[in-house]
Amino acid sequence: RALGVPSDSEQVDLVRSLIFYILGLATIPSWALSQIYLFGTLIIALLSAAHLTEFLASTDPEKEENQAKSSLFFLFGGLFYISSLLTVWIYYFPVQLFVAAYAFLPLTLLRLMMYSQNQTIKNGFLLSIAALLLGISGLTATMFLVMSATIGLCLLYTSRCV
């Protein structure tokens, strides 16, 4: 199911299908494409969760003592995210909705918070890319509602902090 044949709800999964189509032109076997995608999402999940934790914990990153504390938050944020039982559950039998949510939700939340602090075209573009990648997880109604509620809570948090 990591690549597999799309079911009825996955017929609109254009982003993932496009990624696999472009990579498939390089004559890489489909099983290898699937594993590359899964490993890539694991790396994205680790780094984005670590950066999100660091971003939430940082007060003034210019001070030297805050840089050391920020590095610890980065380390432990990524470590706790990657070593949870959820990681094992998601990657033991990968279903694209959950893999995409696991990888791209922290990335989208991070980009959303960065955009709320500094509204530039670059941050808006990166937020759009992250949200587009997260859209893979919204193919069923339940996941769409959960992702929408999570992003809504993040928007509420960022509006209070601004």
mmCIF file with all atom_site columns, C-alpha atoms in Angstrom:
data_model
loop_
_atom_site.group_PDB
_atom_site.id
_atom_site.type_symbol
_atom_site.label_atom_id
_atom_site.label_alt_id
_atom_site.label_comp_id
_atom_site.label_asym_id
_atom_site.label_entity_id
_atom_site.label_seq_id
_atom_site.pdbx_PDB_ins_code
_atom_site.Cartn_x
_atom_site.Cartn_y
_atom_site.Cartn_z
_atom_site.occupancy
_atom_site.B_iso_or_equiv
_atom_site.pdbx_formal_charge
_atom_site.auth_seq_id
_atom_site.auth_comp_id
_atom_site.auth_asym_id
_atom_site.auth_atom_id
_atom_site.pdbx_PDB_model_num
ATOM 1   C CA . ARG A 1 1   ? 0.000   0.000  0.000   1.00 0.00 ? 1   ARG A CA 1
ATOM 2   C CA . ALA A 1 2   ? 2.944   2.347  0.187   1.00 0.00 ? 2   ALA A CA 1
ATOM 3   C CA . LEU A 1 3   ? 2.628   2.973  -3.544  1.00 0.00 ? 3   LEU A CA 1
ATOM 4   C CA . GLY A 1 4   ? -0.087  0.551  -4.541  1.00 0.00 ? 4   GLY A CA 1
ATOM 5   C CA . VAL A 1 5   ? -3.191  1.054  -6.621  1.00 0.00 ? 5   VAL A CA 1
ATOM 6   C CA . PRO A 1 6   ? -5.233  4.087  -5.572  1.00 0.00 ? 6   PRO A CA 1
ATOM 7   C CA . SER A 1 7   ? -8.611  3.361  -4.041  1.00 0.00 ? 7   SER A CA 1
ATOM 8   C CA . ASP A 1 8   ? -11.710 5.452  -4.697  1.00 0.00 ? 8   ASP A CA 1
ATOM 9   C CA . SER A 1 9   ? -10.791 8.153  -2.194  1.00 0.00 ? 9   SER A CA 1
ATOM 10  C CA . GLU A 1 10  ? -7.242  8.376  -3.503  1.00 0.00 ? 10  GLU A CA 1
ATOM 11  C CA . GLN A 1 11  ? -8.177  9.147  -7.109  1.00 0.00 ? 11  GLN A CA 1
ATOM 12  C CA . VAL A 1 12  ? -7.538  12.846 -6.471  1.00 0.00 ? 12  VAL A CA 1
ATOM 13  C CA . ASP A 1 13  ? -4.135  12.243 -4.928  1.00 0.00 ? 13  ASP A CA 1
ATOM 14  C CA . LEU A 1 14  ? -2.415  14.179 -7.686  1.00 0.00 ? 14  LEU A CA 1
ATOM 15  C CA . VAL A 1 15  ? 0.578   15.401 -5.692  1.00 0.00 ? 15  VAL A CA 1
ATOM 16  C CA . ARG A 1 16  ? 1.799   11.955 -4.670  1.00 0.00 ? 16  ARG A CA 1
ATOM 17  C CA . SER A 1 17  ? 0.932   10.498 -8.082  1.00 0.00 ? 17  SER A CA 1
ATOM 18  C CA . LEU A 1 18  ? 2.877   13.263 -9.799  1.00 0.00 ? 18  LEU A CA 1
ATOM 19  C CA . ILE A 1 19  ? 5.904   12.685 -7.562  1.00 0.00 ? 19  ILE A CA 1
ATOM 20  C CA . PHE A 1 20  ? 5.861   8.972  -8.367  1.00 0.00 ? 20  PHE A CA 1
ATOM 21  C CA . TYR A 1 21  ? 5.313   9.608  -12.088 1.00 0.00 ? 21  TYR A CA 1
ATOM 22  C CA . ILE A 1 22  ? 8.289   11.974 -12.333 1.00 0.00 ? 22  ILE A CA 1
ATOM 23  C CA . LEU A 1 23  ? 10.533  9.667  -10.331 1.00 0.00 ? 23  LEU A CA 1
ATOM 24  C CA . GLY A 1 24  ? 9.274   6.716  -12.378 1.00 0.00 ? 24  GLY A CA 1
ATOM 25  C CA . LEU A 1 25  ? 10.626  8.314  -15.543 1.00 0.00 ? 25  LEU A CA 1
ATOM 26  C CA . ALA A 1 26  ? 14.098  7.619  -14.178 1.00 0.00 ? 26  ALA A CA 1
ATOM 27  C CA . THR A 1 27  ? 13.299  3.870  -14.527 1.00 0.00 ? 27  THR A CA 1
ATOM 28  C CA . ILE A 1 28  ? 13.548  3.281  -10.803 1.00 0.00 ? 28  ILE A CA 1
ATOM 29  C CA . PRO A 1 29  ? 11.490  0.239  -9.731  1.00 0.00 ? 29  PRO A CA 1
ATOM 30  C CA . SER A 1 30  ? 8.209   1.052  -8.002  1.00 0.00 ? 30  SER A CA 1
ATOM 31  C CA . TRP A 1 31  ? 9.235   -0.726 -4.795  1.00 0.00 ? 31  TRP A CA 1
ATOM 32  C CA . ALA A 1 32  ? 12.352  1.476  -4.599  1.00 0.00 ? 32  ALA A CA 1
ATOM 33  C CA . LEU A 1 33  ? 10.276  4.620  -5.238  1.00 0.00 ? 33  LEU A CA 1
ATOM 34  C CA . SER A 1 34  ? 7.969   3.607  -2.424  1.00 0.00 ? 34  SER A CA 1
ATOM 35  C CA . GLN A 1 35  ? 10.860  3.098  -0.023  1.00 0.00 ? 35  GLN A CA 1
ATOM 36  C CA . ILE A 1 36  ? 12.499  6.387  -1.047  1.00 0.00 ? 36  ILE A CA 1
ATOM 37  C CA . TYR A 1 37  ? 9.203   8.206  -0.444  1.00 0.00 ? 37  TYR A CA 1
ATOM 38  C CA . LEU A 1 38  ? 8.717   6.577  2.963   1.00 0.00 ? 38  LEU A CA 1
ATOM 39  C CA . PHE A 1 39  ? 12.295  7.243  4.066   1.00 0.00 ? 39  PHE A CA 1
ATOM 40  C CA . GLY A 1 40  ? 12.026  10.839 2.824   1.00 0.00 ? 40  GLY A CA 1
ATOM 41  C CA . THR A 1 41  ? 8.850   11.408 4.819   1.00 0.00 ? 41  THR A CA 1
ATOM 42  C CA . LEU A 1 42  ? 10.533  9.983  7.911   1.00 0.00 ? 42  LEU A CA 1
ATOM 43  C CA . ILE A 1 43  ? 13.414  12.460 7.540   1.00 0.00 ? 43  ILE A CA 1
ATOM 44  C CA . ILE A 1 44  ? 10.990  15.343 6.891   1.00 0.00 ? 44  ILE A CA 1
ATOM 45  C CA . ALA A 1 45  ? 8.971   14.357 9.967   1.00 0.00 ? 45  ALA A CA 1
ATOM 46  C CA . LEU A 1 46  ? 12.058  14.234 12.183  1.00 0.00 ? 46  LEU A CA 1
ATOM 47  C CA . LEU A 1 47  ? 13.472  17.571 11.049  1.00 0.00 ? 47  LEU A CA 1
ATOM 48  C CA . SER A 1 48  ? 10.203  19.472 10.964  1.00 0.00 ? 48  SER A CA 1
ATOM 49  C CA . ALA A 1 49  ? 9.159   18.256 14.436  1.00 0.00 ? 49  ALA A CA 1
ATOM 50  C CA . ALA A 1 50  ? 12.577  19.213 15.791  1.00 0.00 ? 50  ALA A CA 1
ATOM 51  C CA . HIS A 1 51  ? 12.446  22.662 14.195  1.00 0.00 ? 51  HIS A CA 1
ATOM 52  C CA . LEU A 1 52  ? 8.854   23.171 15.393  1.00 0.00 ? 52  LEU A CA 1
ATOM 53  C CA . THR A 1 53  ? 9.852   22.347 18.972  1.00 0.00 ? 53  THR A CA 1
ATOM 54  C CA . GLU A 1 54  ? 12.853  24.651 18.718  1.00 0.00 ? 54  GLU A CA 1
ATOM 55  C CA . PHE A 1 55  ? 10.686  27.421 17.261  1.00 0.00 ? 55  PHE A CA 1
ATOM 56  C CA . LEU A 1 56  ? 8.066   27.117 20.003  1.00 0.00 ? 56  LEU A CA 1
ATOM 57  C CA . ALA A 1 57  ? 10.704  27.110 22.751  1.00 0.00 ? 57  ALA A CA 1
ATOM 58  C CA . SER A 1 58  ? 12.846  29.958 21.451  1.00 0.00 ? 58  SER A CA 1
ATOM 59  C CA . THR A 1 59  ? 12.530  33.310 23.120  1.00 0.00 ? 59  THR A CA 1
ATOM 60  C CA . ASP A 1 60  ? 15.533  35.243 21.874  1.00 0.00 ? 60  ASP A CA 1
ATOM 61  C CA . PRO A 1 61  ? 17.749  33.072 19.658  1.00 0.00 ? 61  PRO A CA 1
ATOM 62  C CA . GLU A 1 62  ? 20.434  35.784 19.462  1.00 0.00 ? 62  GLU A CA 1
ATOM 63  C CA . LYS A 1 63  ? 21.581  35.257 23.069  1.00 0.00 ? 63  LYS A CA 1
ATOM 64  C CA . GLU A 1 64  ? 24.203  32.564 23.530  1.00 0.00 ? 64  GLU A CA 1
ATOM 65  C CA . GLU A 1 65  ? 22.517  30.798 26.477  1.00 0.00 ? 65  GLU A CA 1
ATOM 66  C CA . ASN A 1 66  ? 19.265  30.652 24.515  1.00 0.00 ? 66  ASN A CA 1
ATOM 67  C CA . GLN A 1 67  ? 21.098  29.093 21.558  1.00 0.00 ? 67  GLN A CA 1
ATOM 68  C CA . ALA A 1 68  ? 22.257  26.199 23.727  1.00 0.00 ? 68  ALA A CA 1
ATOM 69  C CA . LYS A 1 69  ? 18.772  25.752 25.167  1.00 0.00 ? 69  LYS A CA 1
ATOM 70  C CA . SER A 1 70  ? 17.306  25.974 21.674  1.00 0.00 ? 70  SER A CA 1
ATOM 71  C CA . SER A 1 71  ? 19.640  23.220 20.459  1.00 0.00 ? 71  SER A CA 1
ATOM 72  C CA . LEU A 1 72  ? 18.475  20.984 23.303  1.00 0.00 ? 72  LEU A CA 1
ATOM 73  C CA . PHE A 1 73  ? 14.847  21.592 22.382  1.00 0.00 ? 73  PHE A CA 1
ATOM 74  C CA . PHE A 1 74  ? 15.694  20.761 18.758  1.00 0.00 ? 74  PHE A CA 1
ATOM 75  C CA . LEU A 1 75  ? 17.381  17.506 19.785  1.00 0.00 ? 75  LEU A CA 1
ATOM 76  C CA . PHE A 1 76  ? 14.706  16.318 22.201  1.00 0.00 ? 76  PHE A CA 1
ATOM 77  C CA . GLY A 1 77  ? 11.794  17.466 20.032  1.00 0.00 ? 77  GLY A CA 1
ATOM 78  C CA . GLY A 1 78  ? 13.016  15.408 17.108  1.00 0.00 ? 78  GLY A CA 1
ATOM 79  C CA . LEU A 1 79  ? 14.073  12.512 19.290  1.00 0.00 ? 79  LEU A CA 1
ATOM 80  C CA . PHE A 1 80  ? 10.704  12.225 21.057  1.00 0.00 ? 80  PHE A CA 1
ATOM 81  C CA . TYR A 1 81  ? 8.806   12.525 17.781  1.00 0.00 ? 81  TYR A CA 1
ATOM 82  C CA . ILE A 1 82  ? 10.832  9.856  16.010  1.00 0.00 ? 82  ILE A CA 1
ATOM 83  C CA . SER A 1 83  ? 10.966  7.429  18.951  1.00 0.00 ? 83  SER A CA 1
ATOM 84  C CA . SER A 1 84  ? 7.256   7.322  19.694  1.00 0.00 ? 84  SER A CA 1
ATOM 85  C CA . LEU A 1 85  ? 5.154   4.221  19.136  1.00 0.00 ? 85  LEU A CA 1
ATOM 86  C CA . LEU A 1 86  ? 3.237   6.175  16.500  1.00 0.00 ? 86  LEU A CA 1
ATOM 87  C CA . THR A 1 87  ? 6.318   6.081  14.265  1.00 0.00 ? 87  THR A CA 1
ATOM 88  C CA . VAL A 1 88  ? 6.460   2.296  14.444  1.00 0.00 ? 88  VAL A CA 1
ATOM 89  C CA . TRP A 1 89  ? 2.721   2.002  13.828  1.00 0.00 ? 89  TRP A CA 1
ATOM 90  C CA . ILE A 1 90  ? 2.730   4.323  10.821  1.00 0.00 ? 90  ILE A CA 1
ATOM 91  C CA . TYR A 1 91  ? 5.766   2.848  9.095   1.00 0.00 ? 91  TYR A CA 1
ATOM 92  C CA . TYR A 1 92  ? 5.121   -0.824 9.889   1.00 0.00 ? 92  TYR A CA 1
ATOM 93  C CA . PHE A 1 93  ? 2.101   -0.871 7.577   1.00 0.00 ? 93  PHE A CA 1
ATOM 94  C CA . PRO A 1 94  ? 2.209   2.471  5.771   1.00 0.00 ? 94  PRO A CA 1
ATOM 95  C CA . VAL A 1 95  ? -1.070  4.025  4.676   1.00 0.00 ? 95  VAL A CA 1
ATOM 96  C CA . GLN A 1 96  ? -0.459  7.204  2.723   1.00 0.00 ? 96  GLN A CA 1
ATOM 97  C CA . LEU A 1 97  ? -2.950  9.311  4.661   1.00 0.00 ? 97  LEU A CA 1
ATOM 98  C CA . PHE A 1 98  ? -1.168  8.679  7.940   1.00 0.00 ? 98  PHE A CA 1
ATOM 99  C CA . VAL A 1 99  ? 2.343   8.847  6.501   1.00 0.00 ? 99  VAL A CA 1
ATOM 100 C CA . ALA A 1 100 ? 1.596   12.245 4.946   1.00 0.00 ? 100 ALA A CA 1
ATOM 101 C CA . ALA A 1 101 ? 0.002   13.547 8.139   1.00 0.00 ? 101 ALA A CA 1
ATOM 102 C CA . TYR A 1 102 ? 2.934   12.315 10.243  1.00 0.00 ? 102 TYR A CA 1
ATOM 103 C CA . ALA A 1 103 ? 5.499   13.953 7.969   1.00 0.00 ? 103 ALA A CA 1
ATOM 104 C CA . PHE A 1 104 ? 3.831   17.118 6.751   1.00 0.00 ? 104 PHE A CA 1
ATOM 105 C CA . LEU A 1 105 ? 1.672   18.268 9.699   1.00 0.00 ? 105 LEU A CA 1
ATOM 106 C CA . PRO A 1 106 ? 4.654   19.473 11.792  1.00 0.00 ? 106 PRO A CA 1
ATOM 107 C CA . LEU A 1 107 ? 6.127   21.052 8.649   1.00 0.00 ? 107 LEU A CA 1
ATOM 108 C CA . THR A 1 108 ? 2.881   22.890 7.893   1.00 0.00 ? 108 THR A CA 1
ATOM 109 C CA . LEU A 1 109 ? 2.498   24.062 11.490  1.00 0.00 ? 109 LEU A CA 1
ATOM 110 C CA . LEU A 1 110 ? 6.085   25.317 11.523  1.00 0.00 ? 110 LEU A CA 1
ATOM 111 C CA . ARG A 1 111 ? 5.649   27.179 8.233   1.00 0.00 ? 111 ARG A CA 1
ATOM 112 C CA . LEU A 1 112 ? 2.326   28.612 9.467   1.00 0.00 ? 112 LEU A CA 1
ATOM 113 C CA . MET A 1 113 ? 3.919   29.958 12.632  1.00 0.00 ? 113 MET A CA 1
ATOM 114 C CA . MET A 1 114 ? 6.874   31.361 10.711  1.00 0.00 ? 114 MET A CA 1
ATOM 115 C CA . TYR A 1 115 ? 4.502   33.033 8.246   1.00 0.00 ? 115 TYR A CA 1
ATOM 116 C CA . SER A 1 116 ? 2.471   34.551 11.077  1.00 0.00 ? 116 SER A CA 1
ATOM 117 C CA . GLN A 1 117 ? 5.643   36.139 12.481  1.00 0.00 ? 117 GLN A CA 1
ATOM 118 C CA . ASN A 1 118 ? 7.136   37.270 9.182   1.00 0.00 ? 118 ASN A CA 1
ATOM 119 C CA . GLN A 1 119 ? 4.679   37.617 6.300   1.00 0.00 ? 119 GLN A CA 1
ATOM 120 C CA . THR A 1 120 ? 6.962   37.532 3.292   1.00 0.00 ? 120 THR A CA 1
ATOM 121 C CA . ILE A 1 121 ? 6.416   36.050 -0.145  1.00 0.00 ? 121 ILE A CA 1
ATOM 122 C CA . LYS A 1 122 ? 9.027   33.368 0.578   1.00 0.00 ? 122 LYS A CA 1
ATOM 123 C CA . ASN A 1 123 ? 7.297   32.275 3.791   1.00 0.00 ? 123 ASN A CA 1
ATOM 124 C CA . GLY A 1 124 ? 3.932   32.303 2.039   1.00 0.00 ? 124 GLY A CA 1
ATOM 125 C CA . PHE A 1 125 ? 5.291   30.154 -0.792  1.00 0.00 ? 125 PHE A CA 1
ATOM 126 C CA . LEU A 1 126 ? 6.882   27.657 1.623   1.00 0.00 ? 126 LEU A CA 1
ATOM 127 C CA . LEU A 1 127 ? 3.634   27.510 3.604   1.00 0.00 ? 127 LEU A CA 1
ATOM 128 C CA . SER A 1 128 ? 1.732   26.798 0.375   1.00 0.00 ? 128 SER A CA 1
ATOM 129 C CA . ILE A 1 129 ? 4.096   23.959 -0.536  1.00 0.00 ? 129 ILE A CA 1
ATOM 130 C CA . ALA A 1 130 ? 3.825   22.434 2.951   1.00 0.00 ? 130 ALA A CA 1
ATOM 131 C CA . ALA A 1 131 ? 0.021   22.717 2.894   1.00 0.00 ? 131 ALA A CA 1
ATOM 132 C CA . LEU A 1 132 ? -0.092  21.128 -0.565  1.00 0.00 ? 132 LEU A CA 1
ATOM 133 C CA . LEU A 1 133 ? 1.957   18.189 0.674   1.00 0.00 ? 133 LEU A CA 1
ATOM 134 C CA . LEU A 1 134 ? -0.265  17.917 3.764   1.00 0.00 ? 134 LEU A CA 1
ATOM 135 C CA . GLY A 1 135 ? -3.294  17.812 1.464   1.00 0.00 ? 135 GLY A CA 1
ATOM 136 C CA . ILE A 1 136 ? -2.470  14.170 0.741   1.00 0.00 ? 136 ILE A CA 1
ATOM 137 C CA . SER A 1 137 ? -3.652  13.352 4.267   1.00 0.00 ? 137 SER A CA 1
ATOM 138 C CA . GLY A 1 138 ? -7.033  15.010 3.788   1.00 0.00 ? 138 GLY A CA 1
ATOM 139 C CA . LEU A 1 139 ? -8.429  12.500 1.308   1.00 0.00 ? 139 LEU A CA 1
ATOM 140 C CA . THR A 1 140 ? -10.893 11.031 3.796   1.00 0.00 ? 140 THR A CA 1
ATOM 141 C CA . ALA A 1 141 ? -13.328 13.094 5.799   1.00 0.00 ? 141 ALA A CA 1
ATOM 142 C CA . THR A 1 142 ? -11.974 12.041 9.194   1.00 0.00 ? 142 THR A CA 1
ATOM 143 C CA . MET A 1 143 ? -8.387  12.956 8.407   1.00 0.00 ? 143 MET A CA 1
ATOM 144 C CA . PHE A 1 144 ? -9.505  16.191 6.772   1.00 0.00 ? 144 PHE A CA 1
ATOM 145 C CA . LEU A 1 145 ? -11.393 17.213 9.920   1.00 0.00 ? 145 LEU A CA 1
ATOM 146 C CA . VAL A 1 146 ? -8.512  16.264 12.221  1.00 0.00 ? 146 VAL A CA 1
ATOM 147 C CA . MET A 1 147 ? -5.973  18.189 10.119  1.00 0.00 ? 147 MET A CA 1
ATOM 148 C CA . SER A 1 148 ? -8.329  21.185 9.869   1.00 0.00 ? 148 SER A CA 1
ATOM 149 C CA . ALA A 1 149 ? -8.897  21.218 13.631  1.00 0.00 ? 149 ALA A CA 1
ATOM 150 C CA . THR A 1 150 ? -5.160  20.987 14.310  1.00 0.00 ? 150 THR A CA 1
ATOM 151 C CA . ILE A 1 151 ? -4.377  23.828 11.934  1.00 0.00 ? 151 ILE A CA 1
ATOM 152 C CA . GLY A 1 152 ? -7.262  25.828 13.398  1.00 0.00 ? 152 GLY A CA 1
ATOM 153 C CA . LEU A 1 153 ? -5.844  25.430 16.904  1.00 0.00 ? 153 LEU A CA 1
ATOM 154 C CA . CYS A 1 154 ? -2.439  26.492 15.620  1.00 0.00 ? 154 CYS A CA 1
ATOM 155 C CA . LEU A 1 155 ? -4.004  29.580 14.026  1.00 0.00 ? 155 LEU A CA 1
ATOM 156 C CA . LEU A 1 156 ? -5.698  30.392 17.335  1.00 0.00 ? 156 LEU A CA 1
ATOM 157 C CA . TYR A 1 157 ? -2.358  30.027 19.134  1.00 0.00 ? 157 TYR A CA 1
ATOM 158 C CA . THR A 1 158 ? -0.466  32.191 16.649  1.00 0.00 ? 158 THR A CA 1
ATOM 159 C CA . SER A 1 159 ? -3.133  34.899 16.702  1.00 0.00 ? 159 SER A CA 1
ATOM 160 C CA . ARG A 1 160 ? -2.761  35.148 20.493  1.00 0.00 ? 160 ARG A CA 1
ATOM 161 C CA . CYS A 1 161 ? 1.038   35.329 20.247  1.00 0.00 ? 161 CYS A CA 1
ATOM 162 C CA . VAL A 1 162 ? 1.192   38.010 17.562  1.00 0.00 ? 162 VAL A CA 1
#
